[in-house]
Amino acid sequence: MNVIRRTTAAAAVVAVLCGVPVLTPVAEGAEPGAELVLNVPRLKHPQVKFAAAGASGVLHQLEGAAASQWTRWDGTVRDVPATEYTAGSAISLAGTDTRLWWSASRLQAVNLDTGARADFALPDGETFLRSFGTRVLTRSGAAGAYVYRLYSADVDQAPALVAEVAGLPAGTLYYTTAADEREAVIRYLDPQSVFRFGLLDLRTGAFRQGPPATGATDAVLTTSRLAWSATGTRGVRWVPRDDPQAEPNTVAYTAPADTGTAVLGAAGEDLLLGWNLPDPPRTADGYGFPLTRLSFTGAAPVQVLAHAAPTLVTSADGTLITAGGPDAGDWGLRRVPADGSAPVLFRDVPYVPSKTTALTMAAGELVTNQTDASFSPSYYSRRISTQNGELTAGPATYLEWVRNDPARMPATGDGRLVSAESYGPGEGYVSAVPQGNGGFYISSTQGEVIDATGRFAVVNGTDPARQYVGDLDDGTVYATIERAITPASIWGPKLWTTGTQPGVLYAIDVPAKKTADTVRTAATCVATDVQAVGRWLYWSCGPTAAAGVYDRTTGKTITVPSGQAALADGYLVRWDATSKELRLTDFADGTAETRTVGTLNAGVRGVNWTVDKFGGPMAYLADDGRVHVVPTGVTAQPVSVIDTQADTSLSAKTEADWWDGTWMLSKPAASWTLSLKNLTSGKEVRKLTGGATANTRITTRWDGRTATGGYVPNGRYSWTLTAQPADGEGAAAVKSGTMTLSGGLAVRHDHVAGEVGWPADGIGDMLTLNTRGELTFHPADGKGKFSTYGKQSGGGWSTSVKAVPFGDVNNDRCSDVLVRSGDTLKVYKPGCGNAVKPTTANTSLGTGWSKYNLLTSPGDLTSDGRADLLARLSSTGDIYLFAGTSDGKLAAGKKIRTGWAAYNFIAGAGDLNGDGHGDLLTRHKDGTLYWYAGLGTGQFKERVKIFSGWGGSYTSLVGPGDITGDGKADLVVRDKNGVLYRNNGDGKGGFSSKTQLATGWTYVALF
């Protein structure tokens, strides 16, 4: 690709010698800077597809040729009409120039070298099966008693019997994979249902069974060997032709690419290896992998050609035929001699000129529609960047061949293009390029994509005439916006469009399906054209009528010239049909200044000229076929996040579970960070980072682990994305959100979720005991209430048991439960989301527990990450700490407080102030509620009064943790009438006034 730079102001082209540009220095801050001129390269070679080689030449297709061709060894060419050969048909010449085939109930014969033709009848009762040069294989008789015969025929010879074929297995004959003048290789299914190769002697009719052919993709005949390759292997298998049932040998090779398949060829006794990619490189220097000679004796492979087409055929004298050359600029049809000497060119293949027909640009990516070494026009991408104040272009990268070749193909800014194609009457499809990157169906026969940003595209359909707004990522077409064709533009998830009032523009939030904004511009008409980019809204009353740009930040309208225009960030480009000029209007500072940037005899927006609305330059395809990239001199607005797709939950139960986030920016980023914080503790649990973005899309994922692979607690998390601008202009973009994580570390008082069968969700739950002896988990809904759906009950308990929701004692990442029955305390391990029953797996924690009249767990009191238990001795009111141990049991009791008999409620409350330590709430019989903050050492700070005259009618006090979803531990109480209340925690050890949650909570006990 040749590159030329010229200063726009002087329009002086800088000379280019030998393809190396001579750069003119540009003063810092110069306006508007130097433009970049790209010469799209000519292609070096067309595509060649070989069908078969004979004695005098080779049959092939050549890109650009109207018919198949027969090229003789002297380079002369004969066009082969479709009546003699249809491209793609199976053919075997077996060392001759004659093709035999069955058509119109006659055996057809043609000499491909001379064009001589003849046709014959086969003997009565014979059915044509296959031909191998001048040999014909037939079948007669009935199923189970078939007779196979080999006949000889040519353009000057009627079919004559050679021999009855002996040894050919009965049943279905499959296909021929290779043939020379001696033998043909037949692939067939034997009586044991095993695919095999067999050798059919074309001189005697004898058939010999060969090796298994399971997975075989290619087979060739050398002078003395049958060789083949197989799917999933990196080696060529072979057997001697004189002993085809011998144990196969292997010739190993190194694949030249990670994908693709081997292509085998033979030249005399030599085995040659090419390579075929399902989607080969289209650039001149990338097409055609090396052709390599492999050794049957273990010698090192030898490169025969640096570039070769992925089709190889062998002629009558054992010479291999291919298309290729020593370099990409010397391409032609070549013979690789059987004696190992250098390849010989026998026909030069002329260059195929490349033509660019359209271009588009987004986020610094210039995409051109141009012809290449494939049979179709293709899309190529070039990265445009600024280095030392000058625009530079990266190498061309193939994107995809053009399926329907639309006139214009908008770019999304996240690395995709969008096109529409017809699948039939009333059925169209809008697809992202490269293929497989999303799309959606429309109910119109045809469609034109009029705008696209990120995952959203606006399409005007015909037959019927409808407008569609769809999501490329999930295939949704928004029914509320499927409507009559109306001026519209999409920016992020907002569709800007007109209504019935002059000057009024509306923004529809596409996913939310509601009006998000309304603005009144200075237009005196209902706009006929609307475009949206960031803070800017362009409107026009017609090609020659008034036009303006509305600034959503200042609320003012900037008058701009009328005409065919395209909006970008801070500037507008239009083509003037009278002067034939492309004119750029800079309005970023609130006033419009216009200059000429180029000329075009016929300018079509989005086809031969375009703008980069994501903070980049503009570009146009000049009449001479060169692409001009023009810097605008306009500073883009600060980078912002214009669309967010982030999961709201993550179940981290397995390594296959991920939280995914995708953000669309207004312009590319130089780097980004994503901070994930636990809302309860406020601590950052993970920071993800990334470098410069290839476009405006940032995509990352989190497995719910720390950087060292450890699990994080279940619960609510915040994420904050910070993206630094690639152009260095303006502040960083910052976007935040929240999500819920489950399947991580167990959180205090969290046992079930609001959905049956779901894992614990990090939200505190309530455990109750009823008069039927059922312990029931009531899941909190994260909004401050307890759900009736998802409850888990286990019966069979005494109504006198005391339960304590506890931490995870067996490292299954699920909270467990302590239950005292009589004098015995046990820890029950129900797993996540399950009820606790007497039969649940459990471990005894000993006896002697009836002397305690209160059991509760505030969480972790000793800073070891394990839940601990507090018990009050009935006789003294003393408080004992039973610390959790690593084996899932409890350490011996340790007295930590004395004389607490005056407290009628003592409840473990979890972490009330976010310091990571379990806290305690107590109510004195005088009606004072106190907070004891944990120190993390097994002790508490001195009490702090929360309420006075509080709780006289309460019969239960429970600290279930956060049940409102704000990351702060809450308080739940029940009065003597069974009314349940919630006091919201403030994260500082205090609580709000009470809110009624439910009535009828007349349970025996709440835990």
PDB file of N, CA and C in Angstrom, residues 576-611:
ATOM      1  N   ASP A 576     -21.332  19.271  -1.778  1.00  0.00           N
ATOM      2  CA  ASP A 576     -22.038  20.314  -2.500  1.00  0.00           C
ATOM      3  C   ASP A 576     -22.221  19.879  -3.942  1.00  0.00           C
ATOM      4  N   ALA A 577     -23.463  19.627  -4.337  1.00  0.00           N
ATOM      5  CA  ALA A 577     -23.738  19.114  -5.678  1.00  0.00           C
ATOM      6  C   ALA A 577     -23.397  20.124  -6.764  1.00  0.00           C
ATOM      7  N   THR A 578     -23.379  21.417  -6.441  1.00  0.00           N
ATOM      8  CA  THR A 578     -23.082  22.443  -7.447  1.00  0.00           C
ATOM      9  C   THR A 578     -21.585  22.576  -7.682  1.00  0.00           C
ATOM     10  N   SER A 579     -20.831  22.740  -6.591  1.00  0.00           N
ATOM     11  CA  SER A 579     -19.382  22.929  -6.726  1.00  0.00           C
ATOM     12  C   SER A 579     -18.614  21.624  -6.781  1.00  0.00           C
ATOM     13  N   LYS A 580     -19.280  20.508  -6.483  1.00  0.00           N
ATOM     14  CA  LYS A 580     -18.665  19.179  -6.407  1.00  0.00           C
ATOM     15  C   LYS A 580     -17.624  19.084  -5.292  1.00  0.00           C
ATOM     16  N   GLU A 581     -17.754  19.939  -4.300  1.00  0.00           N
ATOM     17  CA  GLU A 581     -16.777  19.977  -3.219  1.00  0.00           C
ATOM     18  C   GLU A 581     -17.311  19.281  -1.969  1.00  0.00           C
ATOM     19  N   LEU A 582     -16.373  18.690  -1.234  1.00  0.00           N
ATOM     20  CA  LEU A 582     -16.653  18.201   0.113  1.00  0.00           C
ATOM     21  C   LEU A 582     -16.258  19.305   1.079  1.00  0.00           C
ATOM     22  N   ARG A 583     -17.199  19.719   1.924  1.00  0.00           N
ATOM     23  CA  ARG A 583     -16.943  20.834   2.820  1.00  0.00           C
ATOM     24  C   ARG A 583     -17.150  20.410   4.267  1.00  0.00           C
ATOM     25  N   LEU A 584     -16.190  20.762   5.095  1.00  0.00           N
ATOM     26  CA  LEU A 584     -16.217  20.410   6.515  1.00  0.00           C
ATOM     27  C   LEU A 584     -16.567  21.644   7.325  1.00  0.00           C
ATOM     28  N   THR A 585     -17.586  21.535   8.175  1.00  0.00           N
ATOM     29  CA  THR A 585     -18.000  22.629   9.051  1.00  0.00           C
ATOM     30  C   THR A 585     -17.673  22.275  10.488  1.00  0.00           C
ATOM     31  N   ASP A 586     -16.814  23.101  11.109  1.00  0.00           N
ATOM     32  CA  ASP A 586     -16.426  22.932  12.510  1.00  0.00           C
ATOM     33  C   ASP A 586     -17.349  23.801  13.360  1.00  0.00           C
ATOM     34  N   PHE A 587     -18.122  23.175  14.246  1.00  0.00           N
ATOM     35  CA  PHE A 587     -19.052  23.934  15.095  1.00  0.00           C
ATOM     36  C   PHE A 587     -18.810  23.654  16.573  1.00  0.00           C
ATOM     37  N   ALA A 588     -17.686  23.037  16.908  1.00  0.00           N
ATOM     38  CA  ALA A 588     -17.450  22.567  18.274  1.00  0.00           C
ATOM     39  C   ALA A 588     -17.495  23.694  19.304  1.00  0.00           C
ATOM     40  N   ASP A 589     -17.104  24.926  18.912  1.00  0.00           N
ATOM     41  CA  ASP A 589     -17.099  26.037  19.870  1.00  0.00           C
ATOM     42  C   ASP A 589     -18.393  26.839  19.846  1.00  0.00           C
ATOM     43  N   GLY A 590     -19.405  26.338  19.126  1.00  0.00           N
ATOM     44  CA  GLY A 590     -20.691  27.021  19.086  1.00  0.00           C
ATOM     45  C   GLY A 590     -20.909  27.896  17.880  1.00  0.00           C
ATOM     46  N   THR A 591     -19.863  28.082  17.066  1.00  0.00           N
ATOM     47  CA  THR A 591     -19.989  28.843  15.824  1.00  0.00           C
ATOM     48  C   THR A 591     -19.541  27.962  14.668  1.00  0.00           C
ATOM     49  N   ALA A 592     -20.141  28.161  13.515  1.00  0.00           N
ATOM     50  CA  ALA A 592     -19.866  27.305  12.363  1.00  0.00           C
ATOM     51  C   ALA A 592     -18.814  27.923  11.452  1.00  0.00           C
ATOM     52  N   GLU A 593     -17.736  27.187  11.204  1.00  0.00           N
ATOM     53  CA  GLU A 593     -16.703  27.602  10.265  1.00  0.00           C
ATOM     54  C   GLU A 593     -16.513  26.490   9.246  1.00  0.00           C
ATOM     55  N   THR A 594     -16.536  26.849   7.966  1.00  0.00           N
ATOM     56  CA  THR A 594     -16.537  25.858   6.892  1.00  0.00           C
ATOM     57  C   THR A 594     -15.309  26.002   6.002  1.00  0.00           C
ATOM     58  N   ARG A 595     -14.762  24.851   5.587  1.00  0.00           N
ATOM     59  CA  ARG A 595     -13.645  24.842   4.638  1.00  0.00           C
ATOM     60  C   ARG A 595     -13.824  23.653   3.689  1.00  0.00           C
ATOM     61  N   THR A 596     -13.170  23.729   2.542  1.00  0.00           N
ATOM     62  CA  THR A 596     -13.217  22.655   1.553  1.00  0.00           C
ATOM     63  C   THR A 596     -12.115  21.644   1.845  1.00  0.00           C
ATOM     64  N   VAL A 597     -12.460  20.360   1.784  1.00  0.00           N
ATOM     65  CA  VAL A 597     -11.481  19.325   2.085  1.00  0.00           C
ATOM     66  C   VAL A 597     -11.230  18.393   0.902  1.00  0.00           C
ATOM     67  N   GLY A 598     -12.021  18.491  -0.180  1.00  0.00           N
ATOM     68  CA  GLY A 598     -11.807  17.626  -1.340  1.00  0.00           C
ATOM     69  C   GLY A 598     -12.891  17.854  -2.374  1.00  0.00           C
ATOM     70  N   THR A 599     -12.749  17.179  -3.515  1.00  0.00           N
ATOM     71  CA  THR A 599     -13.746  17.274  -4.579  1.00  0.00           C
ATOM     72  C   THR A 599     -14.116  15.873  -5.049  1.00  0.00           C
ATOM     73  N   LEU A 600     -15.382  15.725  -5.423  1.00  0.00           N
ATOM     74  CA  LEU A 600     -15.905  14.477  -5.960  1.00  0.00           C
ATOM     75  C   LEU A 600     -16.918  14.805  -7.038  1.00  0.00           C
ATOM     76  N   ASN A 601     -16.830  14.137  -8.165  1.00  0.00           N
ATOM     77  CA  ASN A 601     -17.803  14.384  -9.233  1.00  0.00           C
ATOM     78  C   ASN A 601     -19.206  13.958  -8.812  1.00  0.00           C
ATOM     79  N   ALA A 602     -19.298  12.877  -8.051  1.00  0.00           N
ATOM     80  CA  ALA A 602     -20.592  12.397  -7.584  1.00  0.00           C
ATOM     81  C   ALA A 602     -20.412  11.902  -6.160  1.00  0.00           C
ATOM     82  N   GLY A 603     -20.813  12.695  -5.183  1.00  0.00           N
ATOM     83  CA  GLY A 603     -20.629  12.313  -3.792  1.00  0.00           C
ATOM     84  C   GLY A 603     -21.859  11.645  -3.218  1.00  0.00           C
ATOM     85  N   VAL A 604     -21.653  10.496  -2.567  1.00  0.00           N
ATOM     86  CA  VAL A 604     -22.748   9.778  -1.914  1.00  0.00           C
ATOM     87  C   VAL A 604     -22.332   9.487  -0.472  1.00  0.00           C
ATOM     88  N   ARG A 605     -23.037  10.084   0.462  1.00  0.00           N
ATOM     89  CA  ARG A 605     -22.718   9.917   1.893  1.00  0.00           C
ATOM     90  C   ARG A 605     -22.705   8.447   2.285  1.00  0.00           C
ATOM     91  N   GLY A 606     -21.651   8.054   2.971  1.00  0.00           N
ATOM     92  CA  GLY A 606     -21.547   6.683   3.435  1.00  0.00           C
ATOM     93  C   GLY A 606     -21.118   5.698   2.376  1.00  0.00           C
ATOM     94  N   VAL A 607     -20.885   6.174   1.144  1.00  0.00           N
ATOM     95  CA  VAL A 607     -20.415   5.293   0.078  1.00  0.00           C
ATOM     96  C   VAL A 607     -19.014   5.701  -0.344  1.00  0.00           C
ATOM     97  N   ASN A 608     -18.865   6.906  -0.944  1.00  0.00           N
ATOM     98  CA  ASN A 608     -17.522   7.339  -1.322  1.00  0.00           C
ATOM     99  C   ASN A 608     -17.009   8.487  -0.466  1.00  0.00           C
ATOM    100  N   TRP A 609     -17.721   8.845   0.565  1.00  0.00           N
ATOM    101  CA  TRP A 609     -17.168   9.716   1.606  1.00  0.00           C
ATOM    102  C   TRP A 609     -17.852   9.411   2.932  1.00  0.00           C
ATOM    103  N   THR A 610     -17.137   9.602   4.022  1.00  0.00           N
ATOM    104  CA  THR A 610     -17.632   9.195   5.332  1.00  0.00           C
ATOM    105  C   THR A 610     -16.966  10.015   6.423  1.00  0.00           C
ATOM    106  N   VAL A 611     -17.545   9.970   7.607  1.00  0.00           N
ATOM    107  CA  VAL A 611     -16.942  10.604   8.781  1.00  0.00           C
ATOM    108  C   VAL A 611     -16.806   9.558   9.879  1.00  0.00           C
TER     109      VAL A 611
END
